[in-house]
Coordinates of C-alpha atoms and ligand atoms in Angstrom, one line a residue:
M1 CA 159.6 -34.7 99.5
T2 CA 160.3 -31.8 101.7
T3 CA 157.6 -29.3 102.7
M4 CA 159.3 -26.7 100.6
E5 CA 159.3 -28.9 97.5
S6 CA 155.7 -29.9 97.9
L7 CA 154.6 -26.3 98.5
I8 CA 156.2 -25.0 95.3
G9 CA 155.2 -28.2 93.5
L10 CA 151.6 -27.5 94.6
V11 CA 151.7 -24.0 93.2
N12 CA 153.2 -25.3 90.1
R13 CA 150.5 -27.9 89.6
I14 CA 147.8 -25.3 90.1
Q15 CA 149.5 -23.0 87.6
R16 CA 149.9 -25.9 85.2
A17 CA 146.3 -26.7 85.5
C18 CA 145.3 -23.1 85.1
T19 CA 147.2 -23.0 81.8
V20 CA 145.7 -26.2 80.6
L21 CA 142.3 -24.9 81.4
G22 CA 143.1 -21.5 79.9
D23 CA 142.8 -19.8 83.3
Y24 CA 145.8 -17.6 83.1
G25 CA 147.0 -14.2 82.3
G26 CA 145.0 -11.2 81.3
E27 CA 141.9 -12.9 79.9
D28 CA 138.6 -11.8 81.3
N29 CA 138.4 -14.9 83.4
A30 CA 137.5 -15.3 87.0
F31 CA 140.1 -18.0 87.4
S32 CA 143.0 -16.0 86.1
S33 CA 143.1 -14.2 89.4
L34 CA 144.3 -17.5 91.0
W35 CA 147.1 -17.7 88.5
E36 CA 148.1 -14.1 89.3
A37 CA 148.0 -14.8 93.0
L38 CA 150.7 -17.5 92.5
P39 CA 154.3 -16.5 92.3
S40 CA 156.3 -16.9 89.2
V41 CA 159.9 -16.0 88.2
A42 CA 160.7 -13.9 85.1
V43 CA 164.1 -13.1 83.6
V44 CA 164.7 -9.6 82.6
G45 CA 167.7 -8.1 80.9
G46 CA 169.2 -6.6 77.8
Q47 CA 169.7 -8.7 74.6
S48 CA 172.4 -11.4 74.9
S49 CA 172.9 -10.7 78.5
G50 CA 172.5 -14.4 79.1
K51 CA 168.9 -14.7 80.2
S52 CA 168.1 -17.9 78.3
S53 CA 171.4 -19.3 79.4
V54 CA 170.6 -18.7 83.1
L55 CA 167.3 -20.3 82.7
E56 CA 168.9 -23.3 81.1
S57 CA 171.4 -23.8 83.8
I58 CA 168.8 -23.5 86.5
V59 CA 166.9 -26.2 84.7
G60 CA 170.0 -28.2 84.0
R61 CA 169.1 -29.0 80.4
D62 CA 169.9 -27.5 77.0
F63 CA 166.6 -26.7 75.3
L64 CA 166.4 -23.0 74.7
P65 CA 167.4 -21.2 71.5
R66 CA 170.3 -19.0 72.4
G67 CA 172.7 -16.9 70.5
S68 CA 173.5 -13.3 69.5
G69 CA 170.8 -11.1 68.1
I70 CA 167.1 -11.3 69.0
V71 CA 166.5 -15.0 69.6
T72 CA 163.8 -15.0 72.2
R73 CA 160.9 -13.3 70.4
R74 CA 157.9 -14.6 72.4
P75 CA 157.5 -15.1 76.2
L76 CA 158.2 -18.7 77.2
V77 CA 156.4 -19.8 80.3
L78 CA 158.5 -22.7 81.6
Q79 CA 157.1 -24.9 84.3
L80 CA 159.5 -27.3 86.0
H81 CA 157.9 -30.3 87.7
K82 CA 160.1 -32.4 89.9
T83 CA 159.4 -36.1 89.4
E84 CA 160.4 -39.3 91.2
E85 CA 164.0 -40.2 91.2
G86 CA 164.9 -42.4 88.3
S87 CA 161.9 -41.5 86.2
Q88 CA 162.2 -40.5 82.5
E89 CA 162.8 -36.9 81.8
Y90 CA 160.4 -35.3 79.3
A91 CA 159.0 -32.0 78.1
E92 CA 155.5 -31.1 76.9
F93 CA 154.1 -28.0 75.1
L94 CA 150.6 -26.7 75.9
H95 CA 150.0 -26.3 72.1
L96 CA 151.0 -30.0 71.5
P97 CA 149.3 -31.7 74.5
K98 CA 149.6 -35.2 73.1
R99 CA 153.4 -35.2 72.4
R100 CA 156.1 -36.0 74.9
F101 CA 159.5 -34.7 74.0
T102 CA 162.5 -36.6 75.4
D103 CA 165.0 -35.2 73.0
F104 CA 165.6 -31.7 74.2
A105 CA 167.1 -30.6 70.8
L106 CA 163.7 -31.1 69.4
V107 CA 162.2 -29.0 72.2
R108 CA 164.5 -26.2 71.1
K109 CA 163.5 -26.7 67.5
E110 CA 159.8 -26.6 68.5
I111 CA 160.3 -23.4 70.4
Q112 CA 161.8 -21.8 67.3
D113 CA 159.1 -23.2 65.0
E114 CA 156.3 -22.1 67.3
T115 CA 157.8 -18.7 67.6
D116 CA 158.0 -18.5 63.8
R117 CA 154.4 -19.7 63.5
M118 CA 153.2 -16.7 65.4
T119 CA 155.7 -14.0 64.1
G120 CA 156.7 -15.3 60.7
K121 CA 160.4 -15.8 60.0
T122 CA 161.0 -12.2 60.6
K123 CA 162.5 -10.5 63.6
Q124 CA 159.0 -9.5 64.9
I125 CA 158.0 -10.2 68.4
S126 CA 154.7 -11.4 69.9
P127 CA 153.4 -11.2 73.4
V128 CA 151.5 -14.5 73.1
P129 CA 153.4 -16.9 75.4
I130 CA 154.6 -20.4 74.6
H131 CA 153.9 -22.8 77.5
L132 CA 156.4 -25.5 78.1
S133 CA 156.5 -28.0 81.0
I134 CA 159.5 -30.0 81.9
Y135 CA 159.1 -33.2 84.0
S136 CA 162.3 -34.3 85.5
P137 CA 163.9 -35.7 88.7
N138 CA 166.7 -33.2 88.3
V139 CA 164.7 -29.9 88.5
V140 CA 163.2 -28.0 91.4
N141 CA 159.6 -27.1 91.2
L142 CA 159.5 -23.6 89.6
T143 CA 157.7 -21.6 87.0
L144 CA 160.1 -19.5 85.0
I145 CA 159.4 -17.0 82.3
D146 CA 161.9 -16.3 79.6
L147 CA 161.3 -12.9 77.9
P148 CA 162.7 -11.2 74.9
G149 CA 165.7 -9.0 75.7
L150 CA 165.3 -5.3 76.2
T151 CA 166.9 -3.3 73.3
K152 CA 167.7 0.3 72.5
V153 CA 167.5 0.2 68.7
A154 CA 165.4 -1.6 66.2
V155 CA 167.6 -3.7 63.9
E156 CA 167.2 -4.3 60.2
G157 CA 163.8 -6.0 59.6
Q158 CA 162.2 -4.7 62.7
P159 CA 159.7 -1.8 62.9
E160 CA 160.8 1.2 65.0
S161 CA 158.1 0.4 67.5
V162 CA 159.8 -2.9 68.5
V163 CA 161.9 -1.3 71.3
Q164 CA 158.8 0.1 73.0
E165 CA 156.8 -3.1 72.4
I166 CA 159.4 -5.3 74.1
E167 CA 159.6 -3.0 77.1
T168 CA 155.8 -3.0 77.4
M169 CA 155.6 -6.8 77.2
V170 CA 158.4 -7.3 79.7
R171 CA 156.9 -4.8 82.0
S172 CA 153.5 -6.5 81.9
Y173 CA 155.1 -9.5 83.4
V174 CA 157.4 -8.0 86.0
E175 CA 155.0 -5.4 87.3
K176 CA 152.7 -8.1 88.8
P177 CA 153.4 -8.0 92.5
N178 CA 153.8 -11.8 92.6
C179 CA 156.5 -11.9 90.0
V180 CA 160.0 -12.6 91.2
I181 CA 162.4 -10.7 89.0
L182 CA 165.7 -12.3 87.9
A183 CA 167.5 -9.2 86.7
I184 CA 170.3 -10.3 84.4
S185 CA 173.3 -8.0 83.8
P186 CA 176.4 -9.1 82.0
A187 CA 179.6 -8.5 84.1
N188 CA 181.5 -7.2 81.1
Q189 CA 179.3 -4.1 81.0
D190 CA 179.0 -1.3 83.5
I191 CA 176.2 -2.1 85.9
A192 CA 175.1 1.5 85.6
T193 CA 174.0 0.7 82.0
S194 CA 172.0 -2.3 83.0
D195 CA 168.6 -2.4 81.4
A196 CA 167.6 -5.1 83.9
I197 CA 168.4 -3.0 86.9
K198 CA 166.7 0.0 85.4
L199 CA 163.4 -1.7 84.8
S200 CA 163.4 -3.7 88.0
R201 CA 164.1 -0.6 90.0
E202 CA 161.0 1.0 88.5
V203 CA 158.6 -1.9 89.2
D204 CA 160.2 -3.0 92.4
P205 CA 161.8 0.0 94.0
S206 CA 162.4 -1.6 97.4
G207 CA 164.1 -4.6 95.7
E208 CA 162.2 -7.1 97.7
R209 CA 161.4 -9.3 94.8
T210 CA 164.4 -8.7 92.6
F211 CA 167.4 -11.0 92.4
G212 CA 170.5 -9.5 90.8
V213 CA 172.3 -12.0 88.6
L214 CA 175.7 -11.2 87.1
T215 CA 176.6 -13.3 84.0
K216 CA 179.7 -13.5 81.9
L217 CA 182.1 -13.1 84.8
D218 CA 184.6 -15.1 82.7
L219 CA 184.5 -12.4 80.0
M220 CA 185.5 -9.5 82.2
D221 CA 188.7 -7.7 81.2
K222 CA 191.8 -9.2 82.8
G223 CA 192.6 -7.4 86.0
T224 CA 189.1 -6.3 86.7
N225 CA 186.5 -8.1 88.9
A226 CA 182.9 -7.7 89.8
L227 CA 183.2 -7.8 93.6
D228 CA 181.7 -4.3 94.0
V229 CA 178.6 -5.5 92.4
L230 CA 178.5 -9.0 93.9
E231 CA 179.1 -7.7 97.4
G232 CA 176.3 -5.2 97.0
R233 CA 178.4 -2.1 97.0
S234 CA 177.5 -0.8 93.5
Y235 CA 173.8 -1.4 93.7
R236 CA 172.1 -2.6 96.8
L237 CA 169.3 -5.2 96.6
Q238 CA 167.5 -6.9 99.4
H239 CA 168.7 -10.2 98.2
P240 CA 172.3 -11.1 97.6
W241 CA 173.7 -10.8 94.1
V242 CA 174.6 -14.1 92.4
G243 CA 177.5 -14.4 89.9
I244 CA 177.2 -16.9 87.1
V245 CA 179.4 -18.4 84.5
N246 CA 177.3 -19.8 81.6
R247 CA 178.6 -21.6 78.6
S248 CA 180.2 -19.4 76.0
Q249 CA 179.1 -19.5 72.4
A250 CA 182.2 -21.6 71.7
D251 CA 181.1 -24.1 74.4
I252 CA 177.7 -24.3 72.9
N253 CA 179.1 -24.8 69.4
K254 CA 181.2 -27.6 70.8
N255 CA 178.1 -29.2 72.4
I256 CA 179.5 -29.0 75.9
D257 CA 176.8 -30.6 78.0
M258 CA 175.2 -29.2 81.0
I259 CA 176.8 -31.5 83.6
V260 CA 180.2 -30.5 82.3
A261 CA 179.2 -26.9 82.2
R262 CA 178.1 -26.9 85.8
R263 CA 181.2 -28.6 86.9
K264 CA 183.3 -26.1 85.1
E265 CA 181.3 -23.3 86.7
R266 CA 181.9 -24.8 90.2
E267 CA 185.6 -25.1 89.4
Y268 CA 185.7 -21.5 88.1
F269 CA 184.4 -20.1 91.4
A270 CA 186.3 -22.5 93.6
T271 CA 189.6 -21.7 91.9
S272 CA 189.0 -18.0 91.3
P273 CA 191.4 -15.7 93.2
D274 CA 188.7 -13.0 93.2
Y275 CA 185.6 -15.0 94.1
G276 CA 187.0 -17.9 96.0
H277 CA 185.6 -16.6 99.3
L278 CA 182.1 -16.4 97.8
A279 CA 182.3 -19.8 96.0
N280 CA 179.4 -21.3 98.0
K281 CA 177.2 -18.4 97.2
M282 CA 177.8 -18.3 93.5
G283 CA 176.7 -20.3 90.4
S284 CA 173.5 -21.5 88.9
E285 CA 172.9 -24.3 91.3
Y286 CA 173.1 -21.9 94.2
L287 CA 170.8 -19.5 92.3
A288 CA 168.2 -22.2 91.9
K289 CA 168.2 -23.0 95.6
L290 CA 168.0 -19.4 96.5
L291 CA 165.0 -19.0 94.3
S292 CA 163.2 -22.0 95.7
K293 CA 163.8 -20.8 99.2
H294 CA 162.5 -17.4 98.4
L295 CA 159.5 -18.8 96.7
E296 CA 158.7 -21.0 99.7
S297 CA 158.6 -18.0 102.0
V298 CA 156.5 -16.0 99.5
I299 CA 154.1 -18.9 99.1
R300 CA 153.9 -19.4 102.9
A301 CA 152.9 -15.8 103.3
R302 CA 150.4 -16.1 100.5
I303 CA 148.8 -19.3 101.7
P304 CA 145.8 -17.6 103.4
S305 CA 144.9 -15.6 100.3
I306 CA 145.5 -18.5 98.0
T307 CA 143.4 -20.7 100.1
S308 CA 140.6 -18.2 100.1
L309 CA 140.8 -17.7 96.4
I310 CA 140.7 -21.5 95.9
N311 CA 137.7 -21.7 98.2
K312 CA 136.0 -19.0 96.3
S313 CA 136.7 -20.8 93.0
I314 CA 135.3 -24.0 94.5
E315 CA 132.1 -22.2 95.5
E316 CA 131.7 -20.7 92.0
L317 CA 132.4 -24.0 90.4
E318 CA 129.9 -25.8 92.5
S319 CA 127.2 -23.4 91.8
E320 CA 128.0 -23.6 88.1
M321 CA 127.8 -27.4 88.3
D322 CA 124.4 -27.1 89.9
H323 CA 123.4 -24.9 87.1
L324 CA 124.7 -27.2 84.5
G325 CA 123.1 -30.2 86.1
R326 CA 124.5 -33.5 87.2
P327 CA 125.4 -36.1 84.6
V328 CA 122.5 -38.1 83.1
A329 CA 121.5 -41.5 84.6
V330 CA 122.4 -44.6 82.6
D331 CA 119.5 -47.0 83.2
A332 CA 116.4 -46.8 81.2
G333 CA 114.0 -46.5 84.2
A334 CA 115.9 -43.5 85.5
Q335 CA 116.1 -42.0 82.1
L336 CA 112.4 -42.3 81.5
Y337 CA 111.8 -40.7 84.9
T338 CA 114.2 -37.9 84.0
I339 CA 112.5 -37.3 80.6
L340 CA 109.1 -37.2 82.3
E341 CA 110.3 -34.8 84.9
L342 CA 111.8 -32.5 82.2
C343 CA 108.5 -32.6 80.3
R344 CA 106.6 -31.7 83.4
A345 CA 108.9 -28.9 84.1
F346 CA 108.2 -27.6 80.6
D347 CA 104.5 -28.1 80.9
R348 CA 104.4 -26.2 84.2
I349 CA 106.0 -23.2 82.6
F350 CA 103.7 -23.5 79.6
K351 CA 100.7 -23.5 81.9
E352 CA 102.0 -20.5 83.8
H353 CA 102.1 -18.6 80.5
L354 CA 98.4 -19.5 79.9
E355 CA 97.1 -19.0 83.4
G356 CA 99.1 -15.9 84.2
G357 CA 102.3 -15.6 86.3
R358 CA 104.2 -15.5 83.0
T359 CA 103.4 -13.2 80.1
G360 CA 101.8 -14.3 76.8
G361 CA 98.5 -15.8 77.8
D362 CA 97.0 -12.3 77.6
R363 CA 97.6 -12.2 73.9
I364 CA 94.9 -14.9 73.5
Y365 CA 92.4 -12.5 75.1
G366 CA 93.7 -9.9 72.7
V367 CA 92.6 -12.0 69.8
F368 CA 89.1 -12.2 71.2
D369 CA 88.9 -8.6 72.5
N370 CA 90.5 -6.8 69.5
Q371 CA 91.3 -8.9 66.5
L372 CA 88.0 -10.8 66.2
P373 CA 85.6 -7.8 66.8
A374 CA 87.7 -5.7 64.4
A375 CA 87.5 -8.4 61.7
L376 CA 83.8 -8.7 62.2
R377 CA 83.3 -5.0 61.9
K378 CA 85.3 -5.0 58.6
L379 CA 83.1 -7.5 56.9
P380 CA 81.7 -6.1 53.7
F381 CA 78.0 -6.2 54.6
D382 CA 77.4 -2.7 53.2
R383 CA 78.2 -4.0 49.8
H384 CA 76.3 -7.2 50.3
L385 CA 73.2 -5.4 51.5
S386 CA 73.4 -2.5 49.0
Q387 CA 70.1 -1.7 47.4
Q388 CA 71.3 -2.9 44.1
N389 CA 72.5 -6.3 45.5
V390 CA 69.4 -6.8 47.6
R391 CA 67.2 -6.1 44.6
R392 CA 69.3 -8.5 42.5
V393 CA 69.2 -11.4 45.1
V394 CA 65.5 -10.9 45.9
S395 CA 64.5 -10.8 42.2
E396 CA 66.6 -13.9 41.4
A397 CA 65.0 -15.7 44.3
D398 CA 61.6 -14.7 43.2
G399 CA 62.0 -16.1 39.8
Y400 CA 59.1 -15.5 37.4
Q401 CA 56.7 -14.7 40.1
P402 CA 57.5 -11.6 42.1
H403 CA 56.8 -12.0 45.9
L404 CA 53.5 -10.8 47.1
I405 CA 54.0 -10.0 50.8
A406 CA 57.5 -10.6 52.0
P407 CA 60.3 -12.1 50.0
E408 CA 61.0 -15.2 52.1
Q409 CA 63.4 -16.8 49.7
G410 CA 65.1 -13.5 49.1
Y411 CA 65.7 -13.1 52.8
R412 CA 67.1 -16.5 53.2
R413 CA 69.5 -16.1 50.3
L414 CA 70.6 -12.7 51.6
I415 CA 71.2 -14.0 55.1
E416 CA 73.0 -17.1 53.9
G417 CA 75.2 -15.1 51.7
A418 CA 76.0 -12.7 54.6
L419 CA 76.6 -15.5 57.1
N420 CA 79.2 -17.0 54.8
Y421 CA 81.4 -14.0 55.5
F422 CA 81.8 -15.0 59.1
R423 CA 83.9 -18.0 58.2
G424 CA 86.9 -15.8 57.5
P425 CA 87.1 -14.1 61.0
A426 CA 86.2 -17.4 62.7
E427 CA 89.1 -19.2 61.0
A428 CA 91.4 -16.3 61.5
S429 CA 90.7 -16.4 65.3
V430 CA 91.6 -20.0 65.4
D431 CA 94.9 -19.4 63.5
A432 CA 95.8 -16.4 65.6
V433 CA 95.4 -18.3 68.8
H434 CA 97.3 -21.2 67.3
F435 CA 100.2 -18.9 66.7
V436 CA 100.1 -17.5 70.2
L437 CA 100.2 -21.1 71.6
K438 CA 103.0 -22.1 69.3
E439 CA 105.0 -19.0 70.4
L440 CA 104.3 -19.9 74.0
V441 CA 105.6 -23.4 73.5
R442 CA 108.8 -22.0 72.0
K443 CA 109.1 -19.5 74.9
S444 CA 108.4 -22.1 77.5
I445 CA 111.1 -24.5 76.1
G446 CA 113.6 -21.6 76.2
E447 CA 112.6 -20.8 79.8
T448 CA 112.9 -24.4 81.1
Q449 CA 116.3 -24.2 82.6
E450 CA 116.5 -28.0 83.1
L451 CA 116.0 -28.6 79.4
K452 CA 118.9 -26.3 78.3
R453 CA 121.3 -29.2 78.3
F454 CA 119.2 -31.5 76.2
P455 CA 118.8 -30.1 72.7
T456 CA 117.4 -33.3 71.3
L457 CA 114.7 -33.6 73.9
Q458 CA 114.0 -29.9 73.4
A459 CA 113.4 -30.5 69.7
E460 CA 111.2 -33.5 70.4
I461 CA 109.1 -31.7 72.9
A462 CA 108.7 -28.8 70.4
A463 CA 107.7 -31.2 67.6
A464 CA 105.3 -33.1 69.8
S465 CA 103.7 -29.9 71.1
N466 CA 103.4 -28.4 67.7
E467 CA 101.8 -31.6 66.4
S468 CA 99.2 -31.5 69.2
L469 CA 98.6 -27.8 68.5
E470 CA 98.1 -28.6 64.9
R471 CA 95.5 -31.2 65.8
F472 CA 93.7 -28.8 68.1
R473 CA 93.7 -26.2 65.4
E474 CA 92.0 -28.6 63.0
D475 CA 89.4 -29.5 65.5
S476 CA 88.9 -25.9 66.5
K477 CA 88.4 -24.8 62.9
K478 CA 85.8 -27.5 62.3
T479 CA 84.0 -26.3 65.4
V480 CA 83.9 -22.6 64.6
I481 CA 82.8 -23.3 61.0
R482 CA 80.1 -25.4 62.4
L483 CA 79.0 -22.5 64.6
V484 CA 78.7 -20.3 61.5
D485 CA 76.9 -23.0 59.5
M486 CA 74.5 -23.6 62.4
E487 CA 73.5 -20.0 62.2
S488 CA 72.5 -20.3 58.6
S489 CA 70.8 -23.7 59.0
Y490 CA 68.0 -22.3 61.1
L491 CA 67.0 -18.7 61.3
T492 CA 65.7 -17.2 64.5
V493 CA 61.9 -17.1 63.8
E494 CA 61.3 -14.7 66.7
F495 CA 63.4 -12.0 65.1
F496 CA 61.2 -12.0 62.0
R497 CA 58.0 -12.2 63.9
R498 CA 58.9 -9.1 65.7
L499 CA 59.6 -7.1 62.5
P500 CA 56.9 -4.6 61.9
Q501 CA 54.6 -5.8 59.1
E502 CA 55.1 -3.8 56.0
V503 CA 51.9 -1.9 55.5
E504 CA 50.6 0.1 52.7
K505 CA 51.4 3.6 53.7
G506 CA 49.4 5.1 50.9
G507 CA 52.3 7.1 49.5
S508 CA 53.1 10.7 50.2
P509 CA 50.5 13.1 51.4
A510 CA 50.9 15.0 48.2
G511 CA 49.3 11.9 46.7
N512 CA 50.6 10.4 43.6
P513 CA 49.5 6.8 43.8
A514 CA 51.3 5.7 40.7
S515 CA 54.7 6.9 41.9
S516 CA 54.1 5.6 45.4
T517 CA 53.5 2.1 44.0
V518 CA 56.7 2.2 42.1
D519 CA 58.4 3.4 45.3
R520 CA 57.1 0.4 47.2
Y521 CA 58.7 -2.1 45.0
T522 CA 61.9 -0.1 44.6
E523 CA 63.9 1.9 47.0
G524 CA 62.0 1.9 50.3
H525 CA 61.1 -1.7 50.0
F526 CA 64.5 -3.0 49.2
R527 CA 66.1 -0.6 51.7
R528 CA 63.9 -2.1 54.4
I529 CA 64.7 -5.6 53.4
G530 CA 68.4 -4.7 53.5
S531 CA 68.1 -3.1 56.9
N532 CA 66.2 -6.1 58.3
V533 CA 68.8 -8.5 57.1
S534 CA 71.5 -6.2 58.4
S535 CA 70.0 -6.2 61.9
Y536 CA 69.7 -9.9 61.8
I537 CA 73.3 -10.2 60.8
M538 CA 74.4 -7.9 63.5
M539 CA 72.5 -10.0 66.0
V540 CA 74.3 -13.1 64.7
S541 CA 77.6 -11.3 64.7
E542 CA 77.1 -10.5 68.4
T543 CA 76.4 -14.1 69.1
L544 CA 79.5 -15.3 67.2
K545 CA 81.6 -12.7 68.9
N546 CA 80.8 -14.7 72.1
T547 CA 80.6 -18.2 70.9
I548 CA 83.8 -18.3 68.7
P549 CA 86.0 -17.5 71.7
K550 CA 84.3 -20.2 73.7
A551 CA 84.9 -22.7 70.9
V552 CA 88.5 -21.7 70.5
V553 CA 89.2 -21.9 74.2
Y554 CA 87.5 -25.2 74.4
C555 CA 89.2 -26.8 71.5
Q556 CA 92.7 -25.2 71.6
V557 CA 93.5 -23.5 74.9
R558 CA 91.9 -26.0 77.2
E559 CA 93.3 -28.9 75.3
A560 CA 96.8 -27.4 75.2
K561 CA 96.6 -27.0 79.0
Q562 CA 95.3 -30.5 79.6
S563 CA 96.9 -32.7 77.0
L564 CA 99.6 -31.0 75.1
L565 CA 102.1 -33.8 75.7
N566 CA 99.7 -36.7 76.2
H567 CA 100.5 -38.2 72.8
F568 CA 104.2 -37.8 73.5
Y569 CA 104.0 -39.5 76.8
T570 CA 102.4 -42.6 75.2
Q571 CA 105.1 -42.6 72.6
I572 CA 107.9 -42.4 75.1
G573 CA 106.4 -45.2 77.2
K574 CA 107.0 -47.5 74.2
K575 CA 110.7 -46.4 73.7
E576 CA 113.7 -48.7 74.3
G577 CA 116.6 -47.8 76.5
K578 CA 118.7 -46.7 73.6
Q579 CA 116.1 -44.4 72.2
L580 CA 115.6 -42.9 75.6
S581 CA 119.3 -42.1 76.0
Q582 CA 119.2 -40.5 72.5
L583 CA 116.5 -38.2 73.8
L584 CA 118.8 -37.2 76.6
D585 CA 121.7 -36.5 74.3
E586 CA 123.4 -33.4 75.7
D587 CA 124.6 -30.3 74.0
P588 CA 128.2 -31.2 73.3
A589 CA 129.3 -27.7 74.3
L590 CA 127.6 -28.1 77.6
M591 CA 129.0 -31.5 78.2
E592 CA 132.4 -30.1 77.5
R593 CA 131.8 -27.2 79.9
R594 CA 130.7 -29.6 82.7
Q595 CA 133.8 -31.8 82.1
Q596 CA 135.9 -28.6 82.4
C597 CA 134.1 -27.6 85.5
A598 CA 134.5 -31.0 87.0
K599 CA 138.2 -31.1 86.2
R600 CA 138.7 -27.7 87.8
L601 CA 136.7 -28.6 90.8
E602 CA 138.8 -31.8 91.2
L603 CA 142.0 -29.8 90.9
Y604 CA 141.0 -27.0 93.3
K605 CA 139.7 -29.5 95.8
A606 CA 143.0 -31.4 95.6
S607 CA 144.9 -28.2 96.0
R608 CA 142.9 -27.2 99.0
D609 CA 143.6 -30.6 100.6
E610 CA 147.2 -30.3 99.8
I611 CA 147.5 -26.8 101.1
D612 CA 145.8 -27.9 104.3
S613 CA 148.2 -30.7 104.8
V614 CA 151.3 -28.7 103.9
S615 CA 150.4 -25.7 106.1
W616 CA 149.8 -28.0 109.0
A617 CA 153.1 -29.8 108.5
R618 CA 155.3 -27.2 110.0
Ligands
GDP1 P1 169.8 -13.8 76.0 O1 169.6 -13.1 74.7 O2 169.8 -12.8 77.2 O3 168.8 -14.9 76.2 O4 171.2 -14.4 76.0 P2 171.7 -15.9 75.7 O5 171.4 -16.8 76.8 O6 171.0 -16.3 74.4 O7 173.2 -15.7 75.5 C1 173.8 -14.9 74.5 C2 175.2 -15.3 74.2 O8 176.0 -15.1 75.4 C3 175.3 -16.8 74.0 O9 176.2 -17.0 72.9 C4 175.9 -17.4 75.2 O10 176.7 -18.5 75.0 C5 176.7 -16.2 75.8 N1 176.8 -16.2 77.2 C6 175.8 -16.1 78.1 N2 176.3 -16.2 79.4 C7 177.6 -16.3 79.3 C8 178.6 -16.4 80.3 O11 178.4 -16.4 81.5 N3 179.9 -16.6 79.8 C9 180.2 -16.7 78.5 N4 181.4 -16.8 78.1 N5 179.3 -16.5 77.5 C10 178.0 -16.4 77.9
MG2 MG1 167.0 -15.4 75.2

């Protein structure tokens, strides 16, 4: 293969790969810039000017729908790949990746069907391109784009806007600086009315990327010729004009094949009295060569920028690959190691949350500092130690014999009753811390980058952690309830010894002994009992405010820090190879993404090597 062929072939392969990977045109995609940096060739012209016919004769095969009226209604991105001499010719659509077409009549049918699929069987147009690749020893490496013809009026069945829509669509292709424009004008119309020249002059005023193509030379009025145009006198372009004779509709109807058509075209120019002197610079074969040569020089000039784009893409891909992680090991030992590493990574982050460095651990302190004291304050001791209740409890405890000095039993019952209230806040603290820990597990799993690719392992770690947390919670609950129970099992003797002895105060100075005796066994007495119990309870409350956090931290937080995954580790140790690899099942989307990345990387690296070798071989 010549340098030129390999250069264009290279670009073609990159473009092809870009399309397969979806890295082309317009999408918000970093890689589409590579596609746009590569040259392509688009045909522009009025309707029925012969665009599809020109493309076909460049390719050397019949496969495009042609005819009068609006036939081409979606852009067709046509990639030609030159293959080894003697190999089977075939075509492939991007939307039908598994199917190889060897019958080109079916290719044409598929283009029609695929157009209809998008636009319906109407005369509507659509800017969504159809991608077709042709692999053949008889083509040159090229990417060609067939576009709907420019029109001036909407025909029956088309909305008025269609004229503008077509122009916008065509313009979006030809305005790209890397687009080579094949401006098709029919020779049987005045060149001054050519839509192709009008548009190309707008987007390429200097004419450096426009190739003027004059079709239908055979249809010119007898006695006229197109020499003024072909020799550049009517409208000057940087590149020479090429005249073409495609098959007429009658030829098409008669199924005149391409080989014959090309021969006839050669004969036409060779024997033409008007164009004989230009014969070796006319015709579709010459146009194809001219295009390839032009593309070669364009690509040569672009090599540095293409190379740097490719290098940039490689860098981006490699960093993405690092991010996605390398493929998982296959042997059980390495898998076990990987799993343990992942667990440790998670555990590290979880610990950071608890010990600081990451947020969330402070919420545990919040439980002890706000929630617990607030809950303790809200306990209904006022009601429990109301005079009425104190009197009731004390009298019930006394039974038939009212107490003589101090109501020992009454005190005990009142205190026991009050202490029972502490169970609520104690358990609530345990639960609150439990939920904080659970939330931290969830957060930590989310923050463990390495785990992202393994949804199964993520779920398993979450389940194992939550199971452990549940166990810690049970244990913690038992412990705090015990703390509360311990308070009621033995009262602090000291406290009661220090209480001032209730002495006979002898009533009020006004002196009504009878009423003062009543007083003693009613209000003052019970109020005092109530207030004594209340201060005892407050003392206990202070103690519990300190001991509950200690118990909770000991049973839940410390355990979570030390042995959250211990149970899980023992379980994993017992697992077989198959179960281990199940744990390392990757997120299918991620696997897909990695494969895509790897494919791209391979492609870009191959391209880089190829570019290197081609650009040195000069
Ligand atoms: P498009 O709409 O620009 O794609 O035009 P087509 O390629 O579909 O051609 C429109 C019609 O013009 C078809 O019937 C072709 O056979 C006919 N045609 C195209 N080029 C030539 C030519 O050079 N000579 C003759 N006689 N007919 C042509
Ligand atoms: Mg067409």
